[in-house]
PDB file of C-alpha atoms in Angstrom:
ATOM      1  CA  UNK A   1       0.000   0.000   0.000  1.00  0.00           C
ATOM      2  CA  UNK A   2       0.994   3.364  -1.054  1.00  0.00           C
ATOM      3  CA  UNK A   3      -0.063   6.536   0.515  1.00  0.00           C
ATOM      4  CA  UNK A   4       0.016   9.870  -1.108  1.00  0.00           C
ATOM      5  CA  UNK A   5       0.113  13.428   0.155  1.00  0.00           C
ATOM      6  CA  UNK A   6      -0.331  16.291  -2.103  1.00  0.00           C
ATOM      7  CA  UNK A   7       0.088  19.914  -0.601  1.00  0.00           C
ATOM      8  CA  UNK A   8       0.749  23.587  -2.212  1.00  0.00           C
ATOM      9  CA  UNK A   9      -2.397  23.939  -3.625  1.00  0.00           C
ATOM     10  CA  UNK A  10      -4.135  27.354  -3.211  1.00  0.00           C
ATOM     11  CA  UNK A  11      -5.688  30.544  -4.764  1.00  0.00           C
ATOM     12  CA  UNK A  12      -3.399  33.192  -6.965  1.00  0.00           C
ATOM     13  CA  UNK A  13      -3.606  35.171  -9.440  1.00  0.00           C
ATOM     14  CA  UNK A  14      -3.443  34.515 -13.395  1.00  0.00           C
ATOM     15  CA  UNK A  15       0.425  34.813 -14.077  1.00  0.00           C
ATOM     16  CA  UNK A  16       1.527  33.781 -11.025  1.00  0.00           C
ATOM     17  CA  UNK A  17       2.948  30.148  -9.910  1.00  0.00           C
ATOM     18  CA  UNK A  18       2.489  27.445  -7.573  1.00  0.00           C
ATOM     19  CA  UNK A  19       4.672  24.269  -6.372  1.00  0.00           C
ATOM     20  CA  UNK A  20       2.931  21.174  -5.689  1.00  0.00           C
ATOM     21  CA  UNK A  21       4.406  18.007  -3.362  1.00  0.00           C
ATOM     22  CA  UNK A  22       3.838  15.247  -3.229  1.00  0.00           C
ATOM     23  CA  UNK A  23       5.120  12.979  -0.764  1.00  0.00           C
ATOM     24  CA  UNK A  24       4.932   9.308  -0.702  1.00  0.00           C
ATOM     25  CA  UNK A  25       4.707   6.694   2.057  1.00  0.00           C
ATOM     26  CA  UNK A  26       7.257   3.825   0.856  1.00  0.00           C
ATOM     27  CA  UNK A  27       9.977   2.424   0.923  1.00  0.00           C
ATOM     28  CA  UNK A  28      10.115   1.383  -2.959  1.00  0.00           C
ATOM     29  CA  UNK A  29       9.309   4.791  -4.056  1.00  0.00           C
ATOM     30  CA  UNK A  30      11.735   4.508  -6.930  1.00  0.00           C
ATOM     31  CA  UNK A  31       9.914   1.371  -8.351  1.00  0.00           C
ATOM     32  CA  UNK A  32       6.829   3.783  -9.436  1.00  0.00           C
ATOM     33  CA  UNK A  33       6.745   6.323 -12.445  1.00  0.00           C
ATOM     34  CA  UNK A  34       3.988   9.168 -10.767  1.00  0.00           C
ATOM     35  CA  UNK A  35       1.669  11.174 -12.795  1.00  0.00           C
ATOM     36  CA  UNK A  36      -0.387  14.513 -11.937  1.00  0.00           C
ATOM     37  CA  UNK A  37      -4.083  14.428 -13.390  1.00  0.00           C
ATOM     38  CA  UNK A  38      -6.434  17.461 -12.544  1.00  0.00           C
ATOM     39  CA  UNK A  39     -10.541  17.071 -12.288  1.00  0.00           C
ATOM     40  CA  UNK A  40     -12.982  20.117 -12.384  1.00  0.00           C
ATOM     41  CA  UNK A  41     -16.627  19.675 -11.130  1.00  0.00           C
ATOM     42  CA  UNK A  42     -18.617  17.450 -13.860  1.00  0.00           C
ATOM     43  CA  UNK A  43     -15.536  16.637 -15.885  1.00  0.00           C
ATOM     44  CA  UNK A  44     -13.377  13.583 -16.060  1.00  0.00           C
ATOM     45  CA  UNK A  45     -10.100  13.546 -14.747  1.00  0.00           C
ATOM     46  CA  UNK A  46      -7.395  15.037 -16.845  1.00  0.00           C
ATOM     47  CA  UNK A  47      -3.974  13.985 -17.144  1.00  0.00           C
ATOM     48  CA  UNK A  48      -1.203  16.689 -16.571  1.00  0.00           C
ATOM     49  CA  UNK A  49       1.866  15.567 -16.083  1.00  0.00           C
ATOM     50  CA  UNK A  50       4.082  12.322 -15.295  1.00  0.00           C
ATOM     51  CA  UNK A  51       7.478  11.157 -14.624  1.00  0.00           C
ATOM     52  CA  UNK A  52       9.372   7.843 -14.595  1.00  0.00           C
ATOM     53  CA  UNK A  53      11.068   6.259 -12.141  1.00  0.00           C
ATOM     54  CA  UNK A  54      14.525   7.532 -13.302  1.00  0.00           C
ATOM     55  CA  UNK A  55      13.329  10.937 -13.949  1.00  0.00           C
ATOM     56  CA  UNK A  56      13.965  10.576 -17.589  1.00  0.00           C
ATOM     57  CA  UNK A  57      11.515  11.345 -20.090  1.00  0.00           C
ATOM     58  CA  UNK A  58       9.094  13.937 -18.327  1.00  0.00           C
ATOM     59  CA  UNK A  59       5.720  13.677 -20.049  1.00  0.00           C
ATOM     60  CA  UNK A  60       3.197  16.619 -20.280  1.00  0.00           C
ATOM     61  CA  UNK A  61      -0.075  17.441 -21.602  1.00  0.00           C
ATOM     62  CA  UNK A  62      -0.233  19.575 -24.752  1.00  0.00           C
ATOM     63  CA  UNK A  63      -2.211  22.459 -22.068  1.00  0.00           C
ATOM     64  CA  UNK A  64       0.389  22.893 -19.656  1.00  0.00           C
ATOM     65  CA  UNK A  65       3.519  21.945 -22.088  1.00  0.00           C
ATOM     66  CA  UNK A  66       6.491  24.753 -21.334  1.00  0.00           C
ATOM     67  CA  UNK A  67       4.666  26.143 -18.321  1.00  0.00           C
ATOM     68  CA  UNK A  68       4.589  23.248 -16.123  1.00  0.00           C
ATOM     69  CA  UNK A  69       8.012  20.747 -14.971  1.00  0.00           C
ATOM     70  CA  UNK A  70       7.343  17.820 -13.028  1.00  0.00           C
ATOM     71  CA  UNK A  71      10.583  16.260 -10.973  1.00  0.00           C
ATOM     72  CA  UNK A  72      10.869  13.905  -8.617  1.00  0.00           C
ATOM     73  CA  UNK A  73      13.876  13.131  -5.537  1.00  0.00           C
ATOM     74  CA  UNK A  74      13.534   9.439  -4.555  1.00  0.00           C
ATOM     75  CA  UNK A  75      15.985  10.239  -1.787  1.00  0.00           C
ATOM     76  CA  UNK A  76      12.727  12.513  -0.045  1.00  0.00           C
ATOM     77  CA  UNK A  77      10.078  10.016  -1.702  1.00  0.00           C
ATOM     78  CA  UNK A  78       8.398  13.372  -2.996  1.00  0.00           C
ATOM     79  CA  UNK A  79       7.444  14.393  -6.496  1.00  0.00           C
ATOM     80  CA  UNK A  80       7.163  18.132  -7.282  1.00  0.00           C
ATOM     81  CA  UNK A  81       5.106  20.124 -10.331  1.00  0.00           C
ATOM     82  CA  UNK A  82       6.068  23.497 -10.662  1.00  0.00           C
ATOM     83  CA  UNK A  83       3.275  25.519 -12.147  1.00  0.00           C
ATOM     84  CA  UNK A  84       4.623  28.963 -14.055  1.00  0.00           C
ATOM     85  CA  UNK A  85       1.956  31.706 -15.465  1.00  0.00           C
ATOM     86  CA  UNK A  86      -0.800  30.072 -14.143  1.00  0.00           C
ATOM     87  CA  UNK A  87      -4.026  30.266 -16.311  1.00  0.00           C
ATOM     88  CA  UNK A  88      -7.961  30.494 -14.680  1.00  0.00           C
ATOM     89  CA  UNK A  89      -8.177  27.584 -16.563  1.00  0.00           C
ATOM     90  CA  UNK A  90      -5.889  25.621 -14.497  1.00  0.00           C
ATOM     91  CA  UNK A  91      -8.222  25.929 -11.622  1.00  0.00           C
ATOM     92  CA  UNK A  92      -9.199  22.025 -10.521  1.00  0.00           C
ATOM     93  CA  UNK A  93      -8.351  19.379  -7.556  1.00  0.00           C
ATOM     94  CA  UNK A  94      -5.018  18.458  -8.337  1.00  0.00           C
ATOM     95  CA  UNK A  95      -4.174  14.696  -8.317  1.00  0.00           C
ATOM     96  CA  UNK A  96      -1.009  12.605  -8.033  1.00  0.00           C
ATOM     97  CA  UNK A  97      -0.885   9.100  -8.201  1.00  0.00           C
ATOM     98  CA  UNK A  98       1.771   6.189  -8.594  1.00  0.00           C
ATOM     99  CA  UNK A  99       1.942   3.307 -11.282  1.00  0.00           C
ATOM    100  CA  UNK A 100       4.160   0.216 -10.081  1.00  0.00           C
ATOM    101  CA  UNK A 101       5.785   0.662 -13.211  1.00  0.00           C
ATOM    102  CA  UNK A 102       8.290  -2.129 -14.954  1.00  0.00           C
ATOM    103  CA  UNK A 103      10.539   0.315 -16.966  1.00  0.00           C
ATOM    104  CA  UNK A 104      12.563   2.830 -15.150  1.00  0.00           C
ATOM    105  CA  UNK A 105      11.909   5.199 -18.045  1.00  0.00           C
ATOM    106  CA  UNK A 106       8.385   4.998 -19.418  1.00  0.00           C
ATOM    107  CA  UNK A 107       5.342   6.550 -17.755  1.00  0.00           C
ATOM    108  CA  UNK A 108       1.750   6.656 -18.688  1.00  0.00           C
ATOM    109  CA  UNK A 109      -0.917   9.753 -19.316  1.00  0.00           C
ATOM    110  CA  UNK A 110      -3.229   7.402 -18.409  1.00  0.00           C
ATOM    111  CA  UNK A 111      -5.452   7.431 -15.158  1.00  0.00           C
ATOM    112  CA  UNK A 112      -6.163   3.365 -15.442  1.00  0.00           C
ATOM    113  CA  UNK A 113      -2.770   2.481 -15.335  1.00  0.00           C
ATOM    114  CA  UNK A 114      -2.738   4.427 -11.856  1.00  0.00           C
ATOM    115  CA  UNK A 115      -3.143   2.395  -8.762  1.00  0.00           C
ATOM    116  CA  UNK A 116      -2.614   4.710  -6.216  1.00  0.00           C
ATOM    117  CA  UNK A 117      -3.964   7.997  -5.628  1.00  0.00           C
ATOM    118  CA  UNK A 118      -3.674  11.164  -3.353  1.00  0.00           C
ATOM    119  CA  UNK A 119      -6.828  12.888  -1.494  1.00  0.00           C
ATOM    120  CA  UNK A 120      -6.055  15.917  -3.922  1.00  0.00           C
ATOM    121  CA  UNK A 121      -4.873  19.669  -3.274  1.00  0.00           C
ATOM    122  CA  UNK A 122      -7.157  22.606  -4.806  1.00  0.00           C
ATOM    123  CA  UNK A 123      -5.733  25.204  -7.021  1.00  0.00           C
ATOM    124  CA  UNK A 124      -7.230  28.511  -7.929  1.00  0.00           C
ATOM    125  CA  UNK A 125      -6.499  30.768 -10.846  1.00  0.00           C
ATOM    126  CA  UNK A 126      -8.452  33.853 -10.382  1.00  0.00           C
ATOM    127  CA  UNK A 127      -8.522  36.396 -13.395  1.00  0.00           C
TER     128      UNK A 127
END
């Protein structure tokens, strides 16, 4: 079992930027590639960002591509997504969650492939 904290959510204004966490509860953190998905009331979730195990090979969505990096340090078992010129549309519960993943450099955009998931941290963009 895998628990996941997110924190650094929180209400700004368009422009400005936020750093997420999240911090993991294991000791095999390295063995799991995590993603960041977002959800907005009525809407499914959306993928954002992920990262392998390694840290190689960052994956974003085309929405968020060259203002958001995602990074990880398995020696603090804590992934980080740094969020630049934050848009009102980036306002959502924002989700990470860990994939037991086989390949220390492939990660999925894919929610399903997800088996463990954070409570969520809320992020604002106001206009």
């Amino acid at each position: 079992q895998v628990r996941l904290v997110e924190s650094g959510g929180g209400t700004v204004q368009a422009g400005a930027s936020l750093r997420l966490s999240c911090a993991a509860s294991t000791r095999a953190f390295s063995s799991y590639a995590i993603g960041w998905f977002r959800q907005t009331p009525g809407k499914e979730r959306e993928f954002v960002a992920a990262i392998s195990r390694s840290g190689n090979n960052p994956d974003y969505s085309e929405s968020v591509k060259g203002r958001f990096t995602v990074s990880r340090d398995n020696a603090k078992n804590t992934v980080y997504l740094q969020m630049n010129s934050l848009k009102p549309e980036d306002t959502a519960l924002y989700y990470c969650a860990a994939d037991y993943h086989w390949s220390s450099d492939i990660s999925s955009p894919r929610a399903v492939d997800y088996e463990y998931w954070g409570q969520g941290t809320p992020v604002t963009v106001a206009s």
